[in-house]
Short mmCIF file of C-alpha atoms in Angstrom, two decimals:
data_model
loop_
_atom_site.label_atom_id
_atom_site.label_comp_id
_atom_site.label_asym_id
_atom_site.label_seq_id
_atom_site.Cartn_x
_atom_site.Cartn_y
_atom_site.Cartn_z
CA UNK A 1 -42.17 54.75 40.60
CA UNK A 2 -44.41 53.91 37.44
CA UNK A 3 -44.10 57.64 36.91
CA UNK A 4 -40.41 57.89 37.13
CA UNK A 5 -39.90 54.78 34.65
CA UNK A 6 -42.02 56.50 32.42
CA UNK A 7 -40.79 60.15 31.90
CA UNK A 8 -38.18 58.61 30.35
CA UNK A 9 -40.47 57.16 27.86
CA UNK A 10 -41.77 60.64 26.82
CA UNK A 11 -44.62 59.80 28.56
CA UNK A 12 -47.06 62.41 30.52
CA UNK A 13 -49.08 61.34 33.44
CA UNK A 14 -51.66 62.41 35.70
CA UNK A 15 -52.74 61.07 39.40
CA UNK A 16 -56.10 60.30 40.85
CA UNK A 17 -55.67 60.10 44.71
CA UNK A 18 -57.90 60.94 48.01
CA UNK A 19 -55.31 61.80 49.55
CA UNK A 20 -54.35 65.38 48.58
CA UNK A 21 -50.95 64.66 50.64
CA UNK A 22 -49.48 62.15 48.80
CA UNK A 23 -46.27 61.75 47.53
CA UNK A 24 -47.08 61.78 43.49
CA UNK A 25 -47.78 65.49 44.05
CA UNK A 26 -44.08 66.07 44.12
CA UNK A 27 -44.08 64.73 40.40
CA UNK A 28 -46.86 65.54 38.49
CA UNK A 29 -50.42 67.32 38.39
CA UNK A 30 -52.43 65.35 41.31
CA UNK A 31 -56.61 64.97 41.47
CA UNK A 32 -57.86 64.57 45.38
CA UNK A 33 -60.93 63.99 45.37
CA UNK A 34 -63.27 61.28 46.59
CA UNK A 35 -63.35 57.78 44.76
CA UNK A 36 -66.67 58.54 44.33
CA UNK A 37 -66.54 61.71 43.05
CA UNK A 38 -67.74 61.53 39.09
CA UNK A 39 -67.09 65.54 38.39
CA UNK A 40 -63.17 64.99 39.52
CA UNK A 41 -63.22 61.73 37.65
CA UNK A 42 -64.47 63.47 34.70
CA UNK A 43 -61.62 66.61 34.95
CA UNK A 44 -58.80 63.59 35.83
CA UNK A 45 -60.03 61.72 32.44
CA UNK A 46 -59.91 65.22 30.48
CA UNK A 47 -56.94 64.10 27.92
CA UNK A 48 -56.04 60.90 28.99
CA UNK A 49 -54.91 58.53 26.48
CA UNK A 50 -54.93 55.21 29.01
CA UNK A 51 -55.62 54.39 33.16
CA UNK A 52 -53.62 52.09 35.13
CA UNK A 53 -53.76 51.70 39.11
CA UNK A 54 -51.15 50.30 41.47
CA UNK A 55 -53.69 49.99 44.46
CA UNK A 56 -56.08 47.13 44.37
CA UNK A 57 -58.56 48.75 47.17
CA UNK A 58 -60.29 50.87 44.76
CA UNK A 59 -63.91 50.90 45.12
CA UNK A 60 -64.70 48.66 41.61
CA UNK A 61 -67.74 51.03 40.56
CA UNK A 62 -64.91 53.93 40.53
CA UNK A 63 -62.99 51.63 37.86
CA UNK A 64 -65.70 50.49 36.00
CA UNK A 65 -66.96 54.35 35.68
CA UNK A 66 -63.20 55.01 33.77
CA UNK A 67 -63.70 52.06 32.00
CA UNK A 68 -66.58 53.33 30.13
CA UNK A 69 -64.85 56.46 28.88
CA UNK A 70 -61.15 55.56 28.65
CA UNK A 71 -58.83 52.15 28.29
CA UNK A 72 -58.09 50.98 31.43
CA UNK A 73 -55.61 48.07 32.28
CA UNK A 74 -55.29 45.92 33.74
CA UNK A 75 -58.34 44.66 32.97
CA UNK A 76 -61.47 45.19 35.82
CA UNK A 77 -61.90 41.30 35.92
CA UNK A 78 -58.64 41.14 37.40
CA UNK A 79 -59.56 43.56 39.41
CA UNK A 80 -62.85 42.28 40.60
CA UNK A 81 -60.94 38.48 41.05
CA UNK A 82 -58.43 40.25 43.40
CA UNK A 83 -60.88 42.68 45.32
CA UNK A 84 -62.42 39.18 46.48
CA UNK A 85 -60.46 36.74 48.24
CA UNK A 86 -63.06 33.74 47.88
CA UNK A 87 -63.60 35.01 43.88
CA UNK A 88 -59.69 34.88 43.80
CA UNK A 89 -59.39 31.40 44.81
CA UNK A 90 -61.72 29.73 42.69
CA UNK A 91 -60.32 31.49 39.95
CA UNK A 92 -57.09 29.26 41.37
CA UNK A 93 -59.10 26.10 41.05
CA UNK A 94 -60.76 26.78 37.80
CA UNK A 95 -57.23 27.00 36.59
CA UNK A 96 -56.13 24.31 38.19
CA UNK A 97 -53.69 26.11 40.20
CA UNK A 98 -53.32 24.55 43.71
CA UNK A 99 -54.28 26.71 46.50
CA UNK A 100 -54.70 25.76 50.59
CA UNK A 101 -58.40 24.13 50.78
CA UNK A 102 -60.74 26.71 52.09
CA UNK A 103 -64.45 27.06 52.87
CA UNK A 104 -66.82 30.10 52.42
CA UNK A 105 -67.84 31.88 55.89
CA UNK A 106 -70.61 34.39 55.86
CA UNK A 107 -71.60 33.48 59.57
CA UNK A 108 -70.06 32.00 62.86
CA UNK A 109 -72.43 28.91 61.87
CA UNK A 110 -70.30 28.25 58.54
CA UNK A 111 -66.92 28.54 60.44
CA UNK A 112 -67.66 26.36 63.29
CA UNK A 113 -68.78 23.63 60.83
CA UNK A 114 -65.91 24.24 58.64
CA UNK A 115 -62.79 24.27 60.54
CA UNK A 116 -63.51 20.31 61.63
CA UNK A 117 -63.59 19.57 58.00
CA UNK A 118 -60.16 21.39 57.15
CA UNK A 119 -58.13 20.97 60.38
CA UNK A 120 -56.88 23.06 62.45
CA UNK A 121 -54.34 24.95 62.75
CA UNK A 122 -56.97 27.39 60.14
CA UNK A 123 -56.60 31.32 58.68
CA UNK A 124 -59.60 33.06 58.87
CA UNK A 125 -59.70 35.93 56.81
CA UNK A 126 -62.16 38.75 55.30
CA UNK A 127 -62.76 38.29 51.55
CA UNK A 128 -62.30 41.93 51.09
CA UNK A 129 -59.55 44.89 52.32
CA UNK A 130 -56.98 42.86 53.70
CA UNK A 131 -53.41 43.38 53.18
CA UNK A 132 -50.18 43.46 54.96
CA UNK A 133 -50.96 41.31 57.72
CA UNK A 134 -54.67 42.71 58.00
CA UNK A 135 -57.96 41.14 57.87
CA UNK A 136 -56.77 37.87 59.17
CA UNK A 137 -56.26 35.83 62.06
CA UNK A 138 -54.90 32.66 62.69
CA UNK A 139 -56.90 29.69 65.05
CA UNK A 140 -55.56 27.70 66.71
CA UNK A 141 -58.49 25.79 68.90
CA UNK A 142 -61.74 25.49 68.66
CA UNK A 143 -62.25 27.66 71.71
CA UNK A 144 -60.88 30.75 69.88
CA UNK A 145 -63.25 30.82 67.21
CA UNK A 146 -65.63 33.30 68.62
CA UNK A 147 -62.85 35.85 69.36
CA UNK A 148 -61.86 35.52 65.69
CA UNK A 149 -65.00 36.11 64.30
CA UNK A 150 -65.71 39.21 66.27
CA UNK A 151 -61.85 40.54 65.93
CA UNK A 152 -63.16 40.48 61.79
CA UNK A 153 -66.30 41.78 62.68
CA UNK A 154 -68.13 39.23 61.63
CA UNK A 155 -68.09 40.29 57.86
CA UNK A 156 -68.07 38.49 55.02
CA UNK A 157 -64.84 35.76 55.27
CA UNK A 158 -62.93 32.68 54.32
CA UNK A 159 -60.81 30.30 56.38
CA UNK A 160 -58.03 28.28 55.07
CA UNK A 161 -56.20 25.23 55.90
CA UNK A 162 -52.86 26.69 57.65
CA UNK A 163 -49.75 25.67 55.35
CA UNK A 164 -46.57 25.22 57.19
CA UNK A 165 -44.64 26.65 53.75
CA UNK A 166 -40.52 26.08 53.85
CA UNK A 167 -40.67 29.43 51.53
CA UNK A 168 -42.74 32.39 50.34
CA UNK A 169 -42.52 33.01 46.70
CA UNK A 170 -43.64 35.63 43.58
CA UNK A 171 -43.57 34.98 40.60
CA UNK A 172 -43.99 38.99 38.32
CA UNK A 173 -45.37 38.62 34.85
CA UNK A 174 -46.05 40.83 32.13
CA UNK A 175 -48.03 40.42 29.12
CA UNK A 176 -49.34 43.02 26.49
CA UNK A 177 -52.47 43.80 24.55
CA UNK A 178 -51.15 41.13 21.74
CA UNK A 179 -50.67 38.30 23.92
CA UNK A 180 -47.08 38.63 24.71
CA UNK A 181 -45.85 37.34 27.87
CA UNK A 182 -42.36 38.36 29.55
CA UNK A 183 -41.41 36.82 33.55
CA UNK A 184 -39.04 37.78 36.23
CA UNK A 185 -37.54 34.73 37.66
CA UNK A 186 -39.16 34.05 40.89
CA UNK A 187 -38.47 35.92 44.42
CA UNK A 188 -38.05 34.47 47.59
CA UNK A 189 -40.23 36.46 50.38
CA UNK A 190 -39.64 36.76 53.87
CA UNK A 191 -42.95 38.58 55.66
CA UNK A 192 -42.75 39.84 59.42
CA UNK A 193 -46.44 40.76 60.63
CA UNK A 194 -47.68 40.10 57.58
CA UNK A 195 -45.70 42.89 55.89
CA UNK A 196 -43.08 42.05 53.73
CA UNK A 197 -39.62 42.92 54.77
CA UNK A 198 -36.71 41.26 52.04
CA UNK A 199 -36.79 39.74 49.07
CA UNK A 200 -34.50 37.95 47.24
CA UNK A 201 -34.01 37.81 43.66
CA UNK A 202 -33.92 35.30 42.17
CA UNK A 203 -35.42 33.09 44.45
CA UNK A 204 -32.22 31.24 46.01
CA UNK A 205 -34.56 27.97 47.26
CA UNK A 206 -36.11 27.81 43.28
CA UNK A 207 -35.10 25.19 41.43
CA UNK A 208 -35.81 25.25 37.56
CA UNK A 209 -38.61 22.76 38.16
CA UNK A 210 -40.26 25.03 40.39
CA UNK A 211 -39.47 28.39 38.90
CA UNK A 212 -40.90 26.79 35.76
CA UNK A 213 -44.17 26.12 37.55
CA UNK A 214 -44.52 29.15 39.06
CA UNK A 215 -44.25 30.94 35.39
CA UNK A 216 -46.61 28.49 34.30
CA UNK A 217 -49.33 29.22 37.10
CA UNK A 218 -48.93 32.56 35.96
CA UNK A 219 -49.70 32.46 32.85
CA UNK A 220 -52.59 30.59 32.83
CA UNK A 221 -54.35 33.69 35.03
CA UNK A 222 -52.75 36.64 32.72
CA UNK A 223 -54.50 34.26 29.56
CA UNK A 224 -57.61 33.55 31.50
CA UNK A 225 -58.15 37.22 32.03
CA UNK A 226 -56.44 38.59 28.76
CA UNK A 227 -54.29 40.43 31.04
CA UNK A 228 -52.54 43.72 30.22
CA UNK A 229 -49.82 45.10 32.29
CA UNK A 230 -48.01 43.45 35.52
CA UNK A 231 -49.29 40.36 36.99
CA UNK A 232 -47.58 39.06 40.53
CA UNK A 233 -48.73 35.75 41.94
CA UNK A 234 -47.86 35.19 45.46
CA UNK A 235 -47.41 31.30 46.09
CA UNK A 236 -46.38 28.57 49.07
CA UNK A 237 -43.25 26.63 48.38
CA UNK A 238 -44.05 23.10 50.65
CA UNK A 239 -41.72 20.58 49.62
CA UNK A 240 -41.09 21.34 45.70
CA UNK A 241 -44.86 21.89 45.03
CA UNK A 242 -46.34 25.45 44.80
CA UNK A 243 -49.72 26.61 46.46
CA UNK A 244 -51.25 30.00 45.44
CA UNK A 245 -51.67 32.21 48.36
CA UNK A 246 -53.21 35.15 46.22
CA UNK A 247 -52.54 37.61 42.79
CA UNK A 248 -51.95 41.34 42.76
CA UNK A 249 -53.06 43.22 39.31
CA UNK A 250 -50.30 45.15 39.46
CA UNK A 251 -46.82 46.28 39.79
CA UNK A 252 -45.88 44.41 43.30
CA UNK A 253 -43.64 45.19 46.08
CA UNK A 254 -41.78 42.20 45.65
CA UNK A 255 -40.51 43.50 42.06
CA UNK A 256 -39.23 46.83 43.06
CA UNK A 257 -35.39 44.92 42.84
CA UNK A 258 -36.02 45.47 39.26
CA UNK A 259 -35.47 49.00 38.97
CA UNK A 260 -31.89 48.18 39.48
CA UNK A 261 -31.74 44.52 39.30
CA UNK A 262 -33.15 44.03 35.59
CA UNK A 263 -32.08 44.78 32.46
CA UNK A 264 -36.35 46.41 32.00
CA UNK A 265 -37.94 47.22 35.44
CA UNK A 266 -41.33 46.17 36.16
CA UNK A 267 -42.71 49.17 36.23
CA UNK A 268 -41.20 50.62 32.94
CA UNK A 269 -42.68 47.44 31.30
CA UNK A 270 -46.05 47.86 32.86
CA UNK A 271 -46.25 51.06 31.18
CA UNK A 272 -44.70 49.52 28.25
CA UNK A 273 -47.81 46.39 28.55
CA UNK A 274 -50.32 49.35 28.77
CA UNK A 275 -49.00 51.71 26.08
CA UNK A 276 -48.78 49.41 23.10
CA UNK A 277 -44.62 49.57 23.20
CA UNK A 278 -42.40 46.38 22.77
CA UNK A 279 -42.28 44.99 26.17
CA UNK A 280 -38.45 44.62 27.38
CA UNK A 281 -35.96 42.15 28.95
CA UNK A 282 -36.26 40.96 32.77
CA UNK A 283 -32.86 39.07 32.41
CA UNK A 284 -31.41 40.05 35.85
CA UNK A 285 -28.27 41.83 36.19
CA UNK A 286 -26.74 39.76 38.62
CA UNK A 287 -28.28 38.51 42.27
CA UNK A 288 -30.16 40.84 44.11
CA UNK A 289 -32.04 41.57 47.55
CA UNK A 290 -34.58 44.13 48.16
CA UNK A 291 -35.09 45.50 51.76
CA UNK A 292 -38.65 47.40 53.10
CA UNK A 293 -37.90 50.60 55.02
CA UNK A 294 -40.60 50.40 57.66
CA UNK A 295 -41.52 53.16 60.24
CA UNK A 296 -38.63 55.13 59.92
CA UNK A 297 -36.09 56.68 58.00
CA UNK A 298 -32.39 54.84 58.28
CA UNK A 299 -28.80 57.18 58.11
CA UNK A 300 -28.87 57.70 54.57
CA UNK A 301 -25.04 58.10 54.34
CA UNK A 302 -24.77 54.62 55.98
CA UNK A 303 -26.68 52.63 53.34
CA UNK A 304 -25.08 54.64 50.36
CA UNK A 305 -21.89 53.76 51.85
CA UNK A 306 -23.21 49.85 51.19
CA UNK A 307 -21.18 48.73 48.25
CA UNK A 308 -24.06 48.13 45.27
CA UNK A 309 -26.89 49.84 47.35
CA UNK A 310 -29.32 51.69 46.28
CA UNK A 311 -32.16 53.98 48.42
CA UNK A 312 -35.34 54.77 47.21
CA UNK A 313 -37.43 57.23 49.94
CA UNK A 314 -40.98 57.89 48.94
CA UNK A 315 -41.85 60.74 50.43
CA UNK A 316 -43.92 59.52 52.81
CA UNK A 317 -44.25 60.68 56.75
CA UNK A 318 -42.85 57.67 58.99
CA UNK A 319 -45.21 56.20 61.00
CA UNK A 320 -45.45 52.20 62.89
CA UNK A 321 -45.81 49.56 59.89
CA UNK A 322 -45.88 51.85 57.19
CA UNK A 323 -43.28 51.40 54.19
CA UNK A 324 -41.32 54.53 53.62
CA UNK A 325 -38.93 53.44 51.24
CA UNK A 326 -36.68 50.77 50.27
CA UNK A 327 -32.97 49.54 49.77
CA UNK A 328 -32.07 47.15 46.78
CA UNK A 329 -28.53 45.55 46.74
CA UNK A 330 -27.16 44.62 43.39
CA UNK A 331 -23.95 42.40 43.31
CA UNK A 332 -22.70 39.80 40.90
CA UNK A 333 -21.26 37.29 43.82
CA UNK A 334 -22.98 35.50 46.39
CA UNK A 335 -20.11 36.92 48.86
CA UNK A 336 -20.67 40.49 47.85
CA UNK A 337 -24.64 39.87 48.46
CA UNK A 338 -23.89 38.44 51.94
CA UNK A 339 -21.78 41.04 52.72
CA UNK A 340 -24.02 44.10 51.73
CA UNK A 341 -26.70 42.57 53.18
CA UNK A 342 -25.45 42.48 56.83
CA UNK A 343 -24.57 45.82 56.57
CA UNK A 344 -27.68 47.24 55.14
CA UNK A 345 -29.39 45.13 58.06
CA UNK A 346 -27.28 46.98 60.32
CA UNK A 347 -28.50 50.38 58.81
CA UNK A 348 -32.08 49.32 58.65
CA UNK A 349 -31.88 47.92 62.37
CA UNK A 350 -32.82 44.77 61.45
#
């Protein structure tokens, strides 16, 4: 998608993946080769003006090896911050961005002394590789903390106070090598498994206090870091205030309404962040809600016959939790959203 925002720049790209399958090979000359892998690294760099990732589980000595021969952005402290949950959140608190209390766990001796202190119901989670839903565990009981520590494997965690949220929101910002800062208004999140399945832009439960706070937590990482390129901050909405539940250095699933739903999508102003151009306008087009195709492709006819839909299929084989694609449904009423939503639910199976 960053590639497809940005041929129509004039822009030339090249990917670095392991996976000698994946789907950028359909678009452009692909690398496969190991992370570590310095040679390929070396023949992927060959010519390269600037490096950007949209995959946070890189090993960080691969992107501090391409940092010390070409620009890379977003920056590797952001990168570092986000590889690392416990790094991530006191980032939060240095900032003085709220965030659900937590305690460091490096053995079953920290969490069993910890979890009195925050109350349970707790999250236990690895500081490192988890996303969609993985990597964590909730508790519950005190009896259950054994079987939580072993179902992690005992690595390196931290546990959380549980927050019973009213609404999961992201806030997407931009900001370039000069300091300029652009924002998407706030999206409102609904995750099934841990995966995220809709979004809804903007954020119907937002209200201008709280979309305003949400920019502003925002911004205070992208200046911390001098951040270049797409920022999105996922955060707890728990009556009006805002908790930060973790970052992503770059372009984020819950912005892919953009593409249709914004005057400048995130990804063509990512590129825009990372190749010195004037970043555009994320004034939305009207209200829009963005739908995760998971495990399986839908009857394409049926969700182009959705009034305002539009399908995006990545190329990718379906298989159980894995996103394939997504539908985003543009309309400029709320009763031509509600509509086009129940039938695109009825497409997806949802």
């Amino acid at each position: 998608m960053l590639a497809l925002a940005g041929y129509q720049l004039g822009l030339e790209f090249r990917f670095f993946d392991p996976n000698s399958g994946a789907p950028v090979g359909q678009i452009g000359q692909l690398i496969a080769a190991d992370y570590g892998d310095h040679s390929a690294l070396e023949r992927f760099l060959d010519g390269v003006d600037v490096v950007t990732y949209e995959f946070e589980s890189i090993p960080l000595s691969t992107v501090q090896f391409v940092a010390e021969r070409a620009r890379v952005y977003p920056p590797v402290a952001a990168l570092q911050a986000a590889q690392d949950r416990l790094l991530e959140k006191r980032l939060f608190e240095e900032l003085g961005i709220p965030t659900p209390a937590f305690a460091s766990v490096d053995c079953f001796e920290d969490l069993r002394s910890a979890v009195p202190r925050l109350g349970l119901p707790v999250v236990l989670k690895t500081r490192r590789m988890g996303y969609d839903g993985k990597g964590q565990v909730v508790i519950r009981d005190m009896t259950s903390l054994g079987d939580a520590w072993k179902q992690l494997g005992g690595s390196p965690s931290l546990v959380e106070k549980f927050i019973p949220f009213q609404h999961e929101l992201s806030v997407i910002g931009v900001r370039d090598k000069t300091g300029r800062e652009v924002f998407y208004p706030p999206v409102e999140n609904v995750h099934r498994e841990g995966i995220l399945r809709i979004s809804t832009a903007p954020a119907p439960s937002a209200t201008p206090e709280v979309a305003a706070l949400a920019i502003d937590y925002s911004r205070r990482l992208m200046d911390r870091l001098e951040y270049v390129g797409v920022l999105a901050l996922e955060l707890f909405s728990v009556d009006g205030s805002l908790l930060a539940n973790e970052m992503a250095p770059r372009v984020h699933n819950s912005g892919h309404w953009t593409i249709e739903g914004a005057e400048t999508s995130q990804f063509e102003n990512h590129l825009r962040a990372v190749s010195s151009l004037p970043l555009g306008l994320t004034t939305p087009r009207g209200r829009s809600v963005m739908f995760n195709i998971i495990g399986h492709i839908p009857p394409i006819e049926r969700v182009m016959a959705v009034e305002g839909a539009h399908l995006h299929l990545y190329g990718k084989s379906p298989t159980e939790r894995r996103k394939v694609g997504h539908v985003t449904l543009v309309s400029q009423t709320p009763g031509g959203l509600d509509h086009g939503s129940r039938e695109i639910r009825l497409a997806l199976g949802l």
